[in-house]
XYZ file of C-alpha atoms in Angstrom:
556
model
C 16.277 -13.938 8.756
C 14.353 -11.190 10.146
C 16.034 -10.568 13.807
C 17.646 -7.138 14.256
C 21.307 -7.956 14.927
C 22.978 -7.320 18.429
C 24.301 -3.718 18.703
C 27.598 -4.852 18.347
C 28.133 -8.291 17.664
C 27.745 -8.324 13.766
C 30.001 -7.236 10.351
C 29.182 -4.264 8.597
C 27.815 -6.258 5.412
C 25.648 -9.196 7.533
C 24.141 -6.208 8.616
C 22.878 -4.553 5.303
C 20.755 -7.374 5.152
C 18.393 -6.113 7.470
C 18.230 -2.172 6.172
C 18.819 -1.367 2.396
C 17.247 1.497 0.772
C 15.622 1.998 -2.661
C 15.449 5.474 -3.154
C 17.662 8.948 -3.278
C 17.329 12.683 -2.531
C 18.032 14.653 -5.923
C 18.147 18.438 -4.874
C 19.460 17.961 -1.585
C 22.663 15.859 -2.317
C 24.492 18.854 -3.996
C 24.421 20.720 -0.631
C 24.968 18.267 1.717
C 28.074 16.990 1.928
C 29.520 18.974 4.798
C 29.053 18.934 8.894
C 26.522 16.533 11.045
C 23.480 18.041 10.949
C 21.246 18.697 14.014
C 17.337 17.407 14.456
C 18.079 14.235 12.649
C 16.653 11.011 13.228
C 18.127 9.723 16.802
C 21.127 11.516 15.653
C 22.089 11.089 19.707
C 23.462 7.920 18.572
C 26.194 9.707 16.613
C 28.072 11.514 19.246
C 32.218 11.639 19.228
C 34.688 9.795 21.546
C 36.000 13.121 23.185
C 33.310 15.297 24.664
C 36.448 17.974 25.327
C 36.296 18.212 21.713
C 32.959 19.779 21.291
C 32.581 21.897 24.346
C 29.540 24.010 23.971
C 30.282 26.583 26.776
C 32.408 29.230 26.479
C 32.865 30.176 22.813
C 35.274 32.661 22.263
C 33.801 35.795 20.379
C 34.391 35.359 16.793
C 36.600 37.249 14.438
C 35.820 39.887 11.715
C 37.005 37.154 9.171
C 34.572 34.651 10.655
C 31.767 37.142 10.647
C 32.591 38.035 7.321
C 32.554 34.296 6.467
C 29.418 33.688 7.465
C 28.070 36.814 5.418
C 29.401 35.145 2.354
C 28.503 31.758 3.155
C 24.947 32.917 3.423
C 24.711 33.976 -0.010
C 25.641 31.524 -1.714
C 23.372 29.459 0.463
C 20.561 31.512 -0.896
C 21.696 31.327 -4.384
C 22.435 27.534 -4.135
C 18.609 27.661 -2.758
C 17.303 28.995 -5.758
C 19.393 26.491 -7.712
C 17.161 23.890 -5.454
C 14.044 24.867 -6.518
C 15.022 25.302 -10.244
C 15.816 21.899 -9.991
C 12.741 20.843 -8.261
C 10.524 22.405 -11.098
C 12.748 21.212 -13.402
C 11.526 17.300 -12.182
C 7.701 18.471 -11.313
C 6.579 21.333 -12.899
C 8.387 22.298 -16.272
C 7.254 22.026 -19.345
C 9.185 20.005 -22.082
C 9.634 22.851 -23.787
C 11.624 24.901 -21.600
C 14.269 22.523 -20.990
C 17.014 24.287 -22.901
C 16.199 27.154 -21.245
C 16.543 25.956 -17.781
C 19.902 24.232 -18.868
C 21.172 27.848 -19.467
C 19.736 29.168 -16.696
C 21.462 26.632 -14.596
C 24.654 26.758 -16.196
C 24.389 31.000 -15.836
C 23.517 30.343 -12.547
C 26.030 28.098 -11.797
C 28.745 30.504 -12.803
C 27.541 33.188 -10.516
C 27.443 30.449 -7.532
C 31.450 29.671 -8.292
C 32.074 32.885 -9.007
C 30.648 33.915 -5.515
C 32.263 30.593 -3.878
C 35.639 31.615 -5.071
C 36.233 35.029 -5.437
C 38.492 37.813 -4.033
C 36.082 38.625 -1.033
C 35.593 34.826 0.087
C 38.951 34.364 -0.470
C 40.030 36.965 1.899
C 37.670 35.330 4.648
C 38.746 32.177 4.150
C 42.210 33.054 4.266
C 41.438 35.180 7.869
C 40.293 31.846 9.346
C 42.291 29.223 7.928
C 43.820 27.038 10.518
C 41.642 28.756 13.184
C 39.228 26.304 14.455
C 41.163 25.680 17.836
C 40.766 29.465 18.824
C 37.062 28.485 18.981
C 35.114 26.417 21.647
C 31.807 26.012 19.728
C 31.641 22.832 18.045
C 29.293 24.464 15.266
C 32.020 27.183 14.784
C 35.000 24.740 13.985
C 32.855 22.733 11.509
C 31.944 25.994 9.856
C 35.821 27.019 9.812
C 36.759 23.298 8.668
C 34.111 22.506 6.114
C 34.086 26.036 4.405
C 38.000 26.058 4.334
C 37.606 22.337 2.656
C 34.815 23.394 0.602
C 37.079 26.623 -0.935
C 39.806 24.775 -1.535
C 38.059 22.355 -3.979
C 35.418 25.094 -5.980
C 38.568 27.272 -6.295
C 40.447 24.806 -8.291
C 37.509 24.311 -10.540
C 37.641 26.854 -13.169
C 33.998 29.069 -13.596
C 33.796 27.787 -16.871
C 34.101 24.312 -16.371
C 31.329 24.884 -12.800
C 29.082 26.618 -15.980
C 29.623 23.362 -18.300
C 28.996 21.258 -14.940
C 25.573 22.649 -14.443
C 24.500 23.085 -18.154
C 25.386 19.526 -19.601
C 23.710 18.173 -16.195
C 20.467 19.567 -17.377
C 20.606 18.364 -20.757
C 21.522 14.699 -19.772
C 18.672 14.759 -17.759
C 16.410 15.440 -20.369
C 18.090 13.443 -22.866
C 17.550 10.464 -19.904
C 14.025 11.118 -19.561
C 13.616 10.643 -23.373
C 15.418 7.416 -23.542
C 13.894 5.786 -20.718
C 10.610 6.921 -22.217
C 11.334 5.727 -25.588
C 13.275 2.425 -23.440
C 16.518 3.126 -26.187
C 19.538 3.773 -24.359
C 21.573 4.833 -27.365
C 19.657 8.287 -26.874
C 20.934 8.940 -23.544
C 24.524 7.006 -24.652
C 26.276 10.706 -25.832
C 25.410 12.233 -23.034
C 25.997 9.634 -20.708
C 29.817 9.613 -22.099
C 29.856 13.375 -21.854
C 28.669 13.139 -18.177
C 31.497 10.396 -16.610
C 34.376 12.141 -18.907
C 33.218 15.263 -17.114
C 33.491 13.865 -13.900
C 36.682 12.596 -14.508
C 38.026 15.963 -14.885
C 35.788 17.293 -12.236
C 37.432 14.636 -9.916
C 41.169 14.987 -10.847
C 40.403 18.987 -10.592
C 39.511 18.789 -7.224
C 40.844 16.086 -5.318
C 44.231 15.749 -7.152
C 45.484 13.821 -3.559
C 42.834 11.113 -5.208
C 44.470 10.684 -8.627
C 46.055 7.008 -8.285
C 42.503 5.686 -8.142
C 40.235 8.823 -9.808
C 36.779 6.667 -8.869
C 37.788 7.883 -5.753
C 37.626 11.415 -6.214
C 33.901 10.649 -7.207
C 33.202 8.710 -4.216
C 34.494 11.468 -1.844
C 32.172 13.801 -3.182
C 28.895 12.144 -1.597
C 30.964 9.958 1.414
C 34.275 12.110 2.279
C 37.438 8.990 3.451
C 35.240 6.430 1.730
C 37.798 4.210 -1.044
C 36.954 2.208 -3.560
C 39.491 -0.432 -1.697
C 37.057 -0.232 0.962
C 33.866 -0.476 -0.762
C 35.316 -3.725 -2.554
C 35.791 -5.735 0.884
C 32.493 -4.861 1.738
C 30.657 -5.723 -1.264
C 32.135 -8.610 -1.806
C 31.791 -9.905 1.161
C 27.882 -8.614 0.459
C 27.541 -10.716 -2.793
C 29.562 -13.824 -1.077
C 26.547 -14.098 1.533
C 23.447 -13.111 -0.922
C 23.479 -15.070 -3.838
C 23.821 -18.395 -1.884
C 21.139 -16.889 0.419
C 19.065 -15.842 -2.436
C 19.123 -19.596 -4.124
C 18.144 -20.753 -0.518
C 15.156 -18.430 -0.699
C 14.037 -19.624 -4.046
C 14.541 -23.010 -3.965
C 11.988 -22.792 -0.450
C 9.594 -20.996 -2.570
C 9.563 -23.380 -5.374
C 9.007 -25.959 -2.770
C 6.160 -24.302 -1.170
C 4.884 -21.105 -2.995
C 2.258 -20.674 -0.137
C 5.680 -18.904 2.011
C 5.272 -16.129 -0.185
C 1.741 -15.493 -0.783
C 0.488 -12.415 0.049
C -3.175 -12.195 1.399
C -5.370 -11.503 -1.305
C -6.847 -8.391 -0.326
C -3.174 -7.122 -0.703
C -2.510 -8.094 -4.096
C -1.424 -5.670 -6.478
C -3.813 -4.372 -8.968
C -5.872 -1.476 -10.280
C -7.867 -1.407 -7.448
C -5.395 0.719 -5.436
C -6.977 4.320 -5.797
C -3.950 6.847 -6.706
C -5.781 9.344 -4.680
C -6.220 7.408 -1.884
C -2.760 6.351 -1.785
C -1.559 10.340 -1.517
C -4.323 10.908 1.233
C -2.539 8.098 3.142
C 1.113 9.429 2.086
C -0.116 12.326 3.269
C -1.387 11.172 6.979
C 1.428 9.248 7.359
C 3.902 11.672 6.379
C 1.906 14.310 9.173
C 2.083 11.120 11.948
C 5.669 11.278 11.191
C 6.524 14.556 11.785
C 6.402 15.975 8.672
C 5.547 19.958 8.423
C 3.220 20.936 5.069
C 3.818 24.415 6.082
C 6.812 23.734 5.125
C 7.130 21.779 2.499
C 4.721 19.642 0.367
C 4.267 16.317 -1.540
C 3.878 16.042 -5.605
C 4.348 12.786 -7.419
C 8.082 12.621 -10.101
C 9.297 10.299 -11.958
C 11.670 8.889 -9.484
C 11.232 9.601 -5.707
C 13.519 12.514 -4.636
C 13.956 15.000 -1.526
C 14.685 18.603 -2.417
C 13.554 22.241 -2.022
C 15.307 25.396 -0.452
C 16.686 24.843 2.751
C 14.901 23.844 6.248
C 12.264 26.278 5.997
C 10.818 24.929 2.416
C 11.942 21.279 2.013
C 9.662 19.938 -0.822
C 9.323 15.236 -1.166
C 7.988 13.427 -4.546
C 6.612 9.969 -4.774
C 5.026 7.733 -7.324
C 2.247 5.642 -7.062
C 1.293 2.644 -9.046
C -0.502 -0.411 -9.143
C 2.031 -1.705 -6.921
C 0.825 0.087 -3.720
C 4.017 -0.838 -1.506
C 6.270 1.098 -3.787
C 4.247 4.631 -3.351
C 3.628 4.020 0.230
C 7.942 2.998 1.041
C 8.747 5.866 -1.301
C 6.646 8.193 0.862
C 8.294 6.737 3.836
C 11.557 6.961 2.868
C 11.378 10.320 1.229
C 10.082 11.401 4.638
C 12.795 10.629 6.362
C 15.070 12.410 4.266
C 12.723 15.521 4.624
C 12.346 15.365 8.368
C 15.964 15.137 8.531
C 16.403 18.796 6.588
C 13.194 19.954 8.239
C 15.150 19.814 11.120
C 18.628 21.485 10.535
C 20.022 23.653 12.993
C 18.734 27.633 11.941
C 20.140 29.424 14.873
C 23.086 31.914 14.591
C 25.653 29.400 13.873
C 23.067 27.017 11.690
C 20.961 27.964 9.252
C 22.805 28.818 5.727
C 26.147 27.555 7.113
C 28.107 23.986 7.120
C 27.298 22.825 10.196
C 23.615 22.404 9.598
C 24.469 20.485 6.266
C 24.566 16.584 6.335
C 27.710 15.124 7.406
C 28.539 12.843 3.883
C 25.149 11.533 2.152
C 25.373 8.175 3.867
C 24.039 9.747 6.876
C 21.440 11.248 5.175
C 20.396 8.236 3.850
C 20.737 6.446 7.048
C 17.706 8.666 8.522
C 15.612 7.480 5.562
C 16.496 3.960 6.107
C 15.669 4.273 9.837
C 12.340 4.815 8.422
C 11.957 2.940 5.602
C 13.718 -0.632 6.822
C 13.553 -0.430 10.137
C 10.558 0.951 11.118
C 8.038 0.299 7.999
C 9.047 -3.358 7.658
C 8.538 -4.394 11.504
C 5.542 -5.775 13.784
C 4.740 -3.061 15.360
C 4.601 -0.811 12.622
C 1.823 -2.543 10.898
C -0.142 -2.678 14.145
C -0.411 1.311 13.685
C -0.632 1.302 9.832
C -3.239 -1.372 9.131
C -6.302 0.547 10.349
C -5.100 3.260 8.225
C -5.321 1.254 5.838
C -8.156 -0.021 6.224
C -9.937 3.256 6.347
C -8.578 4.710 2.819
C -9.074 0.710 1.324
C -12.034 -0.562 3.282
C -11.412 -4.013 0.783
C -8.706 -4.530 2.953
C -10.746 -5.288 6.105
C -9.726 -8.623 6.459
C -6.096 -8.041 6.032
C -4.431 -8.172 9.881
C -1.255 -6.483 10.542
C 0.612 -9.544 10.357
C -0.624 -9.816 6.906
C 0.423 -6.658 5.961
C 3.584 -7.294 7.431
C 4.122 -10.462 5.913
C 3.133 -8.950 2.123
C 5.555 -5.877 2.346
C 8.351 -7.976 3.300
C 8.493 -10.700 0.878
C 11.447 -11.550 -1.179
C 11.287 -11.772 -4.624
C 14.027 -11.059 -7.468
C 13.275 -7.787 -10.085
C 14.487 -5.721 -12.715
C 13.670 -2.657 -10.517
C 16.280 -1.363 -7.864
C 13.283 0.511 -6.306
C 11.459 -2.068 -6.177
C 13.738 -4.234 -4.710
C 13.182 -6.190 -1.517
C 16.213 -5.539 1.633
C 17.868 -9.228 0.428
C 18.366 -8.437 -3.313
C 18.707 -4.866 -3.178
C 22.323 -4.887 -2.351
C 23.205 -6.720 -5.406
C 21.506 -3.527 -7.539
C 23.857 -1.240 -5.506
C 27.032 -3.353 -6.350
C 26.003 -4.159 -10.101
C 25.740 0.019 -10.109
C 28.785 0.111 -8.719
C 30.967 -1.971 -10.507
C 29.931 -0.056 -13.980
C 30.494 3.163 -12.496
C 34.305 2.274 -11.397
C 34.775 0.343 -14.333
C 33.848 3.475 -16.678
C 35.947 5.963 -14.776
C 38.742 3.745 -15.256
C 38.186 3.088 -18.770
C 37.537 -0.536 -18.292
C 34.082 -0.427 -20.139
C 32.368 1.636 -22.911
C 29.509 3.436 -22.755
C 27.742 1.657 -25.223
C 28.705 -1.597 -23.480
C 26.243 -0.877 -20.492
C 23.146 -2.430 -21.581
C 24.695 -5.807 -22.440
C 26.804 -5.786 -19.419
C 23.726 -5.007 -16.848
C 21.606 -8.290 -18.562
C 24.517 -10.414 -18.203
C 25.158 -9.633 -14.601
C 21.307 -9.219 -13.186
C 20.705 -12.565 -14.745
C 24.020 -13.783 -13.127
C 23.834 -12.177 -9.663
C 19.672 -12.564 -8.914
C 18.836 -14.986 -11.842
C 16.499 -12.037 -13.770
C 16.079 -11.235 -17.002
C 15.917 -7.891 -18.379
C 13.888 -6.619 -21.166
C 14.468 -3.636 -22.060
C 16.267 -0.614 -21.529
C 13.785 1.156 -19.390
C 13.925 -1.774 -16.777
C 17.411 -2.240 -17.111
C 20.309 0.662 -17.514
C 17.447 3.167 -18.081
C 15.760 2.919 -14.935
C 17.657 5.353 -12.519
C 17.956 9.188 -12.859
C 21.618 9.218 -11.022
C 23.497 9.892 -13.593
C 22.151 11.915 -15.652
C 22.313 14.738 -12.838
C 26.015 13.710 -12.550
C 25.801 11.955 -9.236
C 28.332 9.420 -10.002
C 29.912 7.957 -6.858
C 26.290 8.105 -5.114
C 24.763 4.664 -5.235
C 27.409 3.583 -2.185
C 25.872 5.910 0.437
C 22.864 3.684 0.447
C 24.529 0.881 1.501
C 26.381 2.892 3.810
C 23.307 4.383 5.212
C 22.339 1.014 5.720
C 24.784 0.316 8.114
C 24.074 3.564 10.156
C 20.351 2.892 9.971
C 20.539 -0.464 11.878
C 22.703 0.267 14.621
C 20.897 3.816 15.383
C 18.130 1.815 15.882
C 19.321 -0.682 17.735
C 21.431 1.648 20.680
C 17.887 3.522 20.242
C 16.555 0.234 21.451
C 19.070 -0.497 24.378
C 18.806 3.234 25.258
C 15.081 3.140 25.575
C 14.786 -0.676 27.101
C 13.641 -3.434 26.189
C 10.223 -3.168 24.098
C 9.532 0.494 24.717
C 10.598 1.623 20.973
C 8.534 -0.704 19.412
C 5.702 -0.078 21.877
C 5.799 3.728 20.833
C 6.267 2.975 17.046
C 2.966 0.582 17.266
C 0.568 3.654 18.611
C 1.787 5.414 15.995
C 4.153 7.431 18.298
C 6.307 8.397 16.156
C 7.902 11.145 17.508
C 10.166 8.554 19.578
C 12.361 8.546 16.422
C 13.241 12.409 16.683
C 16.347 13.330 18.744
C 15.865 17.202 19.023
C 17.838 20.088 17.405
C 21.351 19.709 19.521
C 24.357 19.412 17.383
C 26.086 16.043 16.532
C 28.456 16.827 14.945
C 31.725 13.877 15.356
C 34.956 15.375 15.610
C 37.058 13.707 12.466
C 40.636 13.636 11.585
C 39.681 14.519 7.885
C 41.644 10.737 6.794
C 38.957 8.480 8.016
C 35.446 7.772 6.684
C 32.865 10.520 8.085
C 30.590 7.554 8.930
C 32.455 4.675 9.939
C 34.592 7.253 12.610
C 30.568 8.506 13.537
C 29.809 4.718 13.678
C 33.144 3.752 15.634
C 32.208 6.511 18.856
C 29.763 4.916 20.358
C 27.996 2.186 18.273
C 29.280 -1.083 17.189
C 33.220 -0.680 16.580
C 33.193 -4.431 14.689
C 31.402 -2.968 12.073
C 33.131 -0.286 11.352
C 36.886 -1.790 11.175
C-alpha cells in the first residue's frame, strides 16, 4: 500500500492514503489566506493554465492609489507581526500568571489593527484600485489588489468591537484549554468553547453573508477559499468507506503475524531517547533542509506550531518524549512550514503584501506534508538520516536504514492525532470535521462532544479513549478560534503527493530519490519566483491550482 500513485491516475481521496499530516501552524494561519507565495517547496508545479495572464514583463506604472495602498498594507502587516510575536510568546515563554493581561493586550491590538485596516485612508486607497487589476501587467500587483480588496470587504463588515472581542476571547479560551487539558477535564473548557463557536458563527455570517445557507462554509472559506462542506462530504465519505475496511484488514494481518509490526529492538520507544540529543538531531536536520537559524529558532511547546513575524523571523516549535518518532516528525513537518515562510517574496511587490502570502492553508500544509510524508516516510530519506541517528544515539548502530523506514511507517491505531500513522490519520480529521459542522449547524451541543468523540473513535478506529486529555482536549485549534482548519490537512495532502510525483517526473527516473538519499534537500526548493494561479474566485483555490498542470482527475 506504499507505492506512490501515478501522476494523473488516482482520485483525490485515494491519494490521501500516502500523505496526511498531523501538525499545523498556529500564528501563521491568520496572515496566510491570500495569494500564493514564492520560494515554497516545489511550487513550480502550481503554475496557472494561462501564462498570458501572468506576464511578468511590461508592467504599467503603479497608480497613486496603489502606492498608497501598499504603504497602508505594510503598516497593517507590521502590526500583524507584533501580534504574531505576542502569540508565539504566549505559547512558548509567557508565565501563566500573565494570561489575563495578554488577553487584554491582544484585544487592544486587534482593535487597532481592525481600525487601521478599515479606516478612511484604507477605504480611499481600496476604492482607488477596485476593479483595476487588469490595468497592471505584473501578476503580483494584480494579486495584491484582488486580495486586498477582498480582505477589506470582509474586515469592513466586522465592527471593531467584534474584532476586539474575537482576539480577547481566543486568548482566554486558549488558557482555559491549557488548564482543562492538564486536568483532563473537558468541563473546564466547555464554557469558552461554546463562546468560541457562537462567536465564529457570528463572524462567518458577518464577513461572508453570501454563504449563509451553509454557515459552516464561512468557517471553511477562512482557510480554504472556495471550499464548501458539500464537496468535503464527498471526499471524506469516500475516504471513510475505503479506510475503515483497510484498517480492519491490516489489524487482522497483524493479529495473525505480529512480526509484521515489530520495530527493530533498538528503535523501541523509551526513556533511552535523551531529549537533548533529540533536540540536537532536530536542529541538524532542519539546517540540512535549508532552514535559517539566523532568521528563526526552534523551541518546545505543548503542541508543535510555526509562528513568528514575517519571513525574516520565522520560529517553530516541536516536542520531545520517549516516542522519538513523534518529535522528529513534528520537527520535519514544522520545518516544511517554516521554509515556506522564510522563502516568501521580500521584493517591492512582495514584502508585507498579500502576494507574498499563502494561497490557502491547504497550500501551506502541502509544503509541510511534502517533507513529512513524501520525504521523511520514504526509503531514500532513511539512507541519509540513519547515520545521523547512529551518531546521536549510538545504541541504534545495529539498526539499518530499512529498519528505520519500517519502524517509522508502522500502522497502529491510537488516540492521538499527531501520533497517527498515514492510514488512520484521515479518520482523526474526519471526526473533527463532523463535530465542527454539527456544532455550527446546531445539531450538537458542546457538552455532547466528549461522549460523541469516544463513540466515534471506537467505531472508526477501534480505539478506547481513556480520558479527555487523550480525547477531545488534545488539539489546540478550537481554543484559538481555528474552526474550519482541520480539512486543510487533507487538502494539503492531496497537493503534496501530486507535487512530489510531478517533481519526480520532471527530474527523471530516480533522480529525486537519489538526491534525497544524499541529503541534498535543496532539490525541493523551487526558488523565489512567484507562482500565483489566475483564479476566478468561484472555485476552490487548491483544486484550481492543482488542475492546471498536475492531475485533473483528482480535482474534479
